[in-house]
């Protein structure tokens, strides 16, 4: 979801040569694509020897929380070991590691970069370990903790894609009123990554979220209004993560003051992100 927006955004910029990777068989206009598995040594070797990289943008992850929880070795391989190999081999490059707001336990919300992390599940724990690896092995690094929404074709199971499929079929959805976040549209994050590359602020961790904290219900309501769906198709509901094996945080609102001070020109408005999403959906006839 994010990777393809990053490729689309950066390959449109004059003077950028973009080399993308993934396991799927895909192609992008004007972009070299190396197909392979980042958990395999030989592929990392091939990728690293293919070119001299000025910037590495590490978006690859196992975002299926259930799979990440059930297969901890798999999570470790992609989030920790692959990150370590890339960071060690490409340590002369600017290394941008996409992390997650779920490194926090979500009890208070409003987290700054120096707040204590306390991941609740295997996905978040291994993403946090990936952060430590990047800090250790990549001197010029940006660790962007974020939450994102986006759309790809065919739609997968992310929040907006799931809601869109349901609503389009006239089916009811539930929106959680007690789970808070401040997500960015993938295009906003891709443009933000571009700003990091161009402006190179001080290396470190940055919280990359939208300006507003809102519940998933409030967020989906905005999406529903902009996409002109029937708002009565969404019912308010309360998430209950107590007693479940796969723990999730309730409030991962990220304080973005550091980001705004460093890159004040970044578009992190929730409303403009949703409008941009709607425009992309319309343009691509999704
Ligand atoms: N989605 C969210 O809500 C969310 C929230 C917070 C943070 N994040 C972070 O944002 C980043 C992007 O997430 P996303 O939502 O765009 O996820 P996504 O759509 O699942 O994309 C992840 C990509 O990683 C690639 N990948 C996974 N395992 C790989 C492997 N072993 N070798 C090579 N490529 C591999 C996959 O490409 P192929 O399928 O082609 O292999 C896939 O395109 C991740 O780092 C994630 O942790 C996401």
XYZ file of C-alpha atoms and ligand atoms in Angstrom:
334
model
C 0.000 0.000 0.000
C 2.619 2.579 1.058
C 5.444 1.238 -1.115
C 3.575 1.753 -4.374
C 2.679 5.357 -3.415
C 6.311 6.026 -2.555
C 7.350 4.641 -5.933
C 4.680 6.674 -7.733
C 5.616 9.884 -5.887
C 9.405 9.672 -6.100
C 9.573 8.409 -9.677
C 7.674 11.538 -10.768
C 10.469 13.745 -9.433
C 13.106 14.887 -11.877
C 16.512 13.392 -11.248
C 15.330 10.521 -9.064
C 16.134 6.962 -10.079
C 13.820 4.642 -8.207
C 14.500 0.947 -7.659
C 11.587 -0.888 -6.092
C 11.431 -4.376 -4.577
C 8.792 -6.863 -3.530
C 7.836 -10.499 -3.954
C 4.867 -9.852 -6.251
C 4.975 -9.783 -9.981
C 4.264 -6.118 -10.651
C 5.629 -3.397 -12.879
C 5.823 0.365 -12.523
C 6.354 2.880 -15.306
C 9.957 4.233 -15.366
C 10.945 2.219 -12.321
C 13.351 -0.688 -12.066
C 11.825 -3.489 -10.041
C 13.798 -6.270 -8.379
C 11.607 -9.149 -7.418
C 12.624 -11.196 -4.413
C 12.244 -12.003 -0.760
C 13.979 -9.747 1.741
C 14.181 -12.579 4.243
C 16.549 -14.413 1.888
C 20.231 -13.612 2.083
C 20.837 -14.075 -1.633
C 18.176 -11.525 -2.501
C 19.588 -8.948 -0.076
C 22.991 -9.533 -1.671
C 21.586 -9.111 -5.201
C 19.656 -5.983 -4.216
C 22.580 -4.367 -2.434
C 25.008 -5.064 -5.257
C 22.607 -3.933 -7.976
C 23.262 -0.195 -7.500
C 24.785 2.413 -5.212
C 21.945 3.767 -3.133
C 21.701 7.287 -1.724
C 18.468 6.540 0.102
C 16.824 3.329 1.328
C 13.107 3.463 2.168
C 12.252 0.335 4.085
C 8.470 -0.121 3.906
C 8.343 -3.931 3.779
C 6.541 -5.565 6.684
C 4.107 -8.256 7.723
C 1.069 -6.102 8.508
C -1.272 -9.024 9.050
C -1.252 -8.838 12.858
C -2.643 -12.332 13.299
C 0.010 -13.860 11.053
C 2.706 -11.784 12.771
C 1.479 -13.062 16.146
C 1.077 -16.707 15.123
C 4.410 -16.863 13.305
C 6.889 -14.932 15.464
C 9.890 -16.317 13.548
C 8.448 -14.921 10.325
C 7.907 -11.496 11.970
C 11.448 -11.512 13.266
C 12.844 -12.418 9.858
C 11.202 -9.547 8.005
C 11.138 -6.841 10.706
C 14.430 -7.515 12.436
C 16.790 -9.702 10.446
C 16.096 -8.242 6.995
C 16.321 -4.742 8.483
C 19.660 -5.590 10.044
C 21.106 -6.947 6.806
C 19.932 -3.919 4.835
C 21.102 -1.409 7.431
C 24.519 -3.032 7.730
C 25.100 -3.421 3.996
C 23.734 -0.011 3.013
C 24.972 1.983 5.984
C 26.337 4.781 3.798
C 22.838 5.631 2.584
C 20.103 7.685 4.209
C 17.949 4.960 5.784
C 14.239 5.660 6.185
C 12.510 2.995 8.268
C 8.732 2.992 8.380
C 7.683 2.059 11.884
C 4.342 2.085 13.617
C 2.296 3.954 16.217
C 1.637 0.583 17.835
C 5.064 0.523 19.493
C 3.089 2.249 22.288
C 0.646 0.532 24.628
C -2.087 3.062 23.814
C -3.068 3.815 27.389
C -2.553 7.584 27.335
C -2.149 8.654 23.694
C -0.380 11.895 22.767
C 3.000 10.133 22.546
C 6.198 12.042 21.833
C 9.351 10.517 20.364
C 10.964 10.257 23.804
C 8.045 8.486 25.490
C 8.550 4.919 26.657
C 7.608 2.314 24.060
C 5.638 -0.712 25.201
C 4.457 -2.890 22.312
C 1.522 -5.187 23.015
C 1.878 -7.720 20.210
C 4.503 -9.511 18.126
C 4.098 -7.231 15.099
C 4.782 -4.155 17.232
C 7.546 -5.826 19.264
C 9.492 -6.841 16.176
C 8.910 -3.450 14.485
C 10.351 -1.860 17.645
C 13.358 -4.183 17.442
C 13.748 -3.067 13.828
C 13.899 0.548 15.070
C 16.759 -0.343 17.423
C 18.658 -2.062 14.623
C 18.317 0.994 12.405
C 19.518 3.296 15.198
C 22.485 1.037 15.725
C 23.634 0.315 12.182
C 22.453 3.189 9.962
C 24.084 6.468 11.051
C 21.857 8.705 8.862
C 18.432 7.331 9.705
C 14.852 8.498 9.952
C 12.500 6.240 11.860
C 8.991 7.340 10.967
C 6.375 6.073 13.400
C 3.077 6.326 11.683
C -0.382 5.021 10.962
C -1.611 5.056 7.380
C -4.634 4.513 5.206
C -4.765 3.936 1.493
C -6.227 1.999 -1.318
C -4.890 -0.438 -3.844
C -6.396 -2.442 -6.613
C -7.682 -5.030 -6.012
C -8.502 -3.724 -2.514
C -6.970 -5.646 0.382
C -8.097 -5.678 4.004
C -6.810 -2.376 5.417
C -9.359 -0.215 7.279
C -10.434 2.002 4.379
C -10.313 -0.784 1.789
C -12.477 -3.019 3.978
C -14.957 -0.214 4.744
C -15.124 0.781 1.077
C -15.902 -2.773 -0.086
C -18.621 -3.180 2.543
C -20.256 0.194 1.921
C -20.176 -0.224 -1.829
C -22.157 -3.436 -1.365
C -24.606 -1.626 0.937
C -23.413 -3.610 3.957
C -23.321 -2.285 7.521
C -19.994 -1.558 9.154
C -19.030 -0.869 12.752
C -16.799 2.069 13.638
C -14.949 1.954 16.953
C -15.622 4.990 19.120
C -12.970 4.080 21.727
C -9.933 3.493 19.473
C -7.990 6.658 18.625
C -5.278 7.399 16.078
C -4.029 10.124 13.743
C -3.371 8.463 10.390
C -1.896 9.892 7.188
C -2.981 9.054 3.668
C -0.216 7.007 2.002
C 0.305 9.809 -0.504
C 0.848 12.307 2.332
C 3.438 9.997 3.887
C 5.142 9.453 0.509
C 5.389 13.240 0.082
C 6.688 13.538 3.621
C 9.406 10.987 2.831
C 10.374 13.157 -0.108
C 10.666 16.160 2.260
C 12.954 14.140 4.541
C 15.178 13.288 1.578
C 15.313 16.864 0.319
C 15.652 18.694 3.634
C 17.566 16.103 5.664
C 16.648 17.296 9.161
C 18.483 15.875 12.200
C 18.512 12.059 12.095
C 16.313 10.229 14.579
C 12.780 9.174 15.332
C 9.875 11.276 14.041
C 6.168 10.870 14.672
C 4.489 11.094 11.295
C 0.768 11.466 11.861
C -2.045 13.801 10.952
C -2.865 16.915 12.958
C -5.933 15.520 14.685
C -6.546 12.592 16.991
C -9.827 10.966 16.138
C -11.646 7.740 16.825
C -11.905 5.158 14.063
C -15.623 5.957 13.999
C -15.001 9.693 13.491
C -12.380 8.947 10.859
C -14.629 6.598 8.904
C -17.453 9.116 9.124
C -15.255 11.675 7.387
C -14.343 9.084 4.735
C -18.019 8.171 4.263
C -19.001 11.834 3.818
C -16.242 12.596 1.314
C -16.941 9.418 -0.675
C -20.678 10.186 -0.482
C -21.745 6.884 1.037
C -24.841 6.555 3.205
C -23.695 7.407 6.758
C -26.446 5.291 8.291
C -24.550 2.213 7.079
C -22.041 2.746 9.892
C -22.917 1.907 13.473
C -20.902 3.146 16.453
C -19.347 0.314 18.474
C -16.834 -0.187 21.272
C -13.757 -2.332 20.729
C -12.952 -4.709 23.572
C -9.418 -6.050 23.471
C -9.455 -7.456 27.014
C -8.957 -11.186 27.283
C -7.976 -11.632 23.645
C -4.669 -13.232 22.657
C -3.829 -10.563 20.101
C -3.563 -7.390 22.198
C -4.042 -4.028 20.529
C -3.607 -0.473 21.761
C -6.658 1.785 22.210
C -5.091 5.195 21.771
C -1.963 5.598 19.672
C -2.321 9.318 18.967
C 1.171 10.522 18.042
C 2.315 13.987 19.040
C 3.750 15.436 15.810
C 5.325 18.650 17.193
C 8.858 17.540 16.297
C 7.828 16.797 12.731
C 6.045 20.117 12.374
C 9.058 21.997 13.737
C 11.437 20.216 11.361
C 9.298 20.099 8.221
C 6.615 22.741 8.757
C 5.565 22.596 5.094
C 4.361 18.970 5.350
C 0.683 18.403 4.589
C -0.614 16.466 7.579
C -4.237 17.576 7.461
C -6.698 14.726 7.933
C -9.267 16.409 5.681
C -6.878 17.019 2.817
C -5.642 13.417 3.126
C -9.170 12.052 2.801
C -9.933 14.388 -0.124
C -6.761 13.191 -1.829
C -7.775 9.560 -1.253
C -11.217 10.258 -2.767
C -9.608 11.918 -5.774
C -7.323 8.913 -6.326
C -10.254 6.513 -6.031
C -12.179 8.518 -8.630
C -9.229 9.003 -10.999
C -8.371 5.321 -10.946
C -11.993 4.297 -11.274
C -11.645 2.022 -8.235
N -1.108 -0.319 7.204
C -1.067 0.316 8.364
O -2.093 0.661 8.943
C 0.256 0.653 8.997
C 0.244 1.319 10.229
C 1.444 1.658 10.817
C 2.637 1.362 10.184
N 2.643 0.701 9.011
C 3.928 0.384 8.374
O 3.928 0.941 7.089
C 4.712 0.131 6.211
C 3.928 -0.180 4.950
O 2.770 -0.919 5.301
P 1.610 -1.202 4.246
O 0.328 -0.981 4.933
O 1.900 -0.508 2.979
O 1.776 -2.769 4.093
P 1.552 -3.692 2.823
O 0.561 -3.117 1.900
O 1.347 -5.079 3.322
O 2.964 -3.582 2.157
C 4.082 -4.219 2.700
C 4.948 -4.614 1.553
O 6.053 -5.340 2.046
C 6.424 -6.276 1.050
N 7.006 -7.416 1.740
C 6.519 -8.045 2.837
N 7.316 -9.073 3.142
C 8.330 -9.063 2.239
C 9.448 -9.889 2.033
N 9.706 -10.927 2.821
N 10.267 -9.608 1.008
C 10.010 -8.578 0.178
N 8.961 -7.768 0.337
C 8.123 -8.016 1.344
C 5.143 -6.682 0.347
O 5.353 -6.756 -1.039
P 5.063 -8.128 -1.793
O 3.700 -8.575 -1.348
O 5.200 -7.801 -3.218
O 6.137 -9.003 -1.295
C 4.214 -5.491 0.572
O 4.046 -4.741 -0.597
C 5.104 -1.096 7.026
O 6.420 -0.939 7.468
C 4.160 -1.102 8.194
O 4.736 -1.689 9.331
C 1.472 0.340 8.383
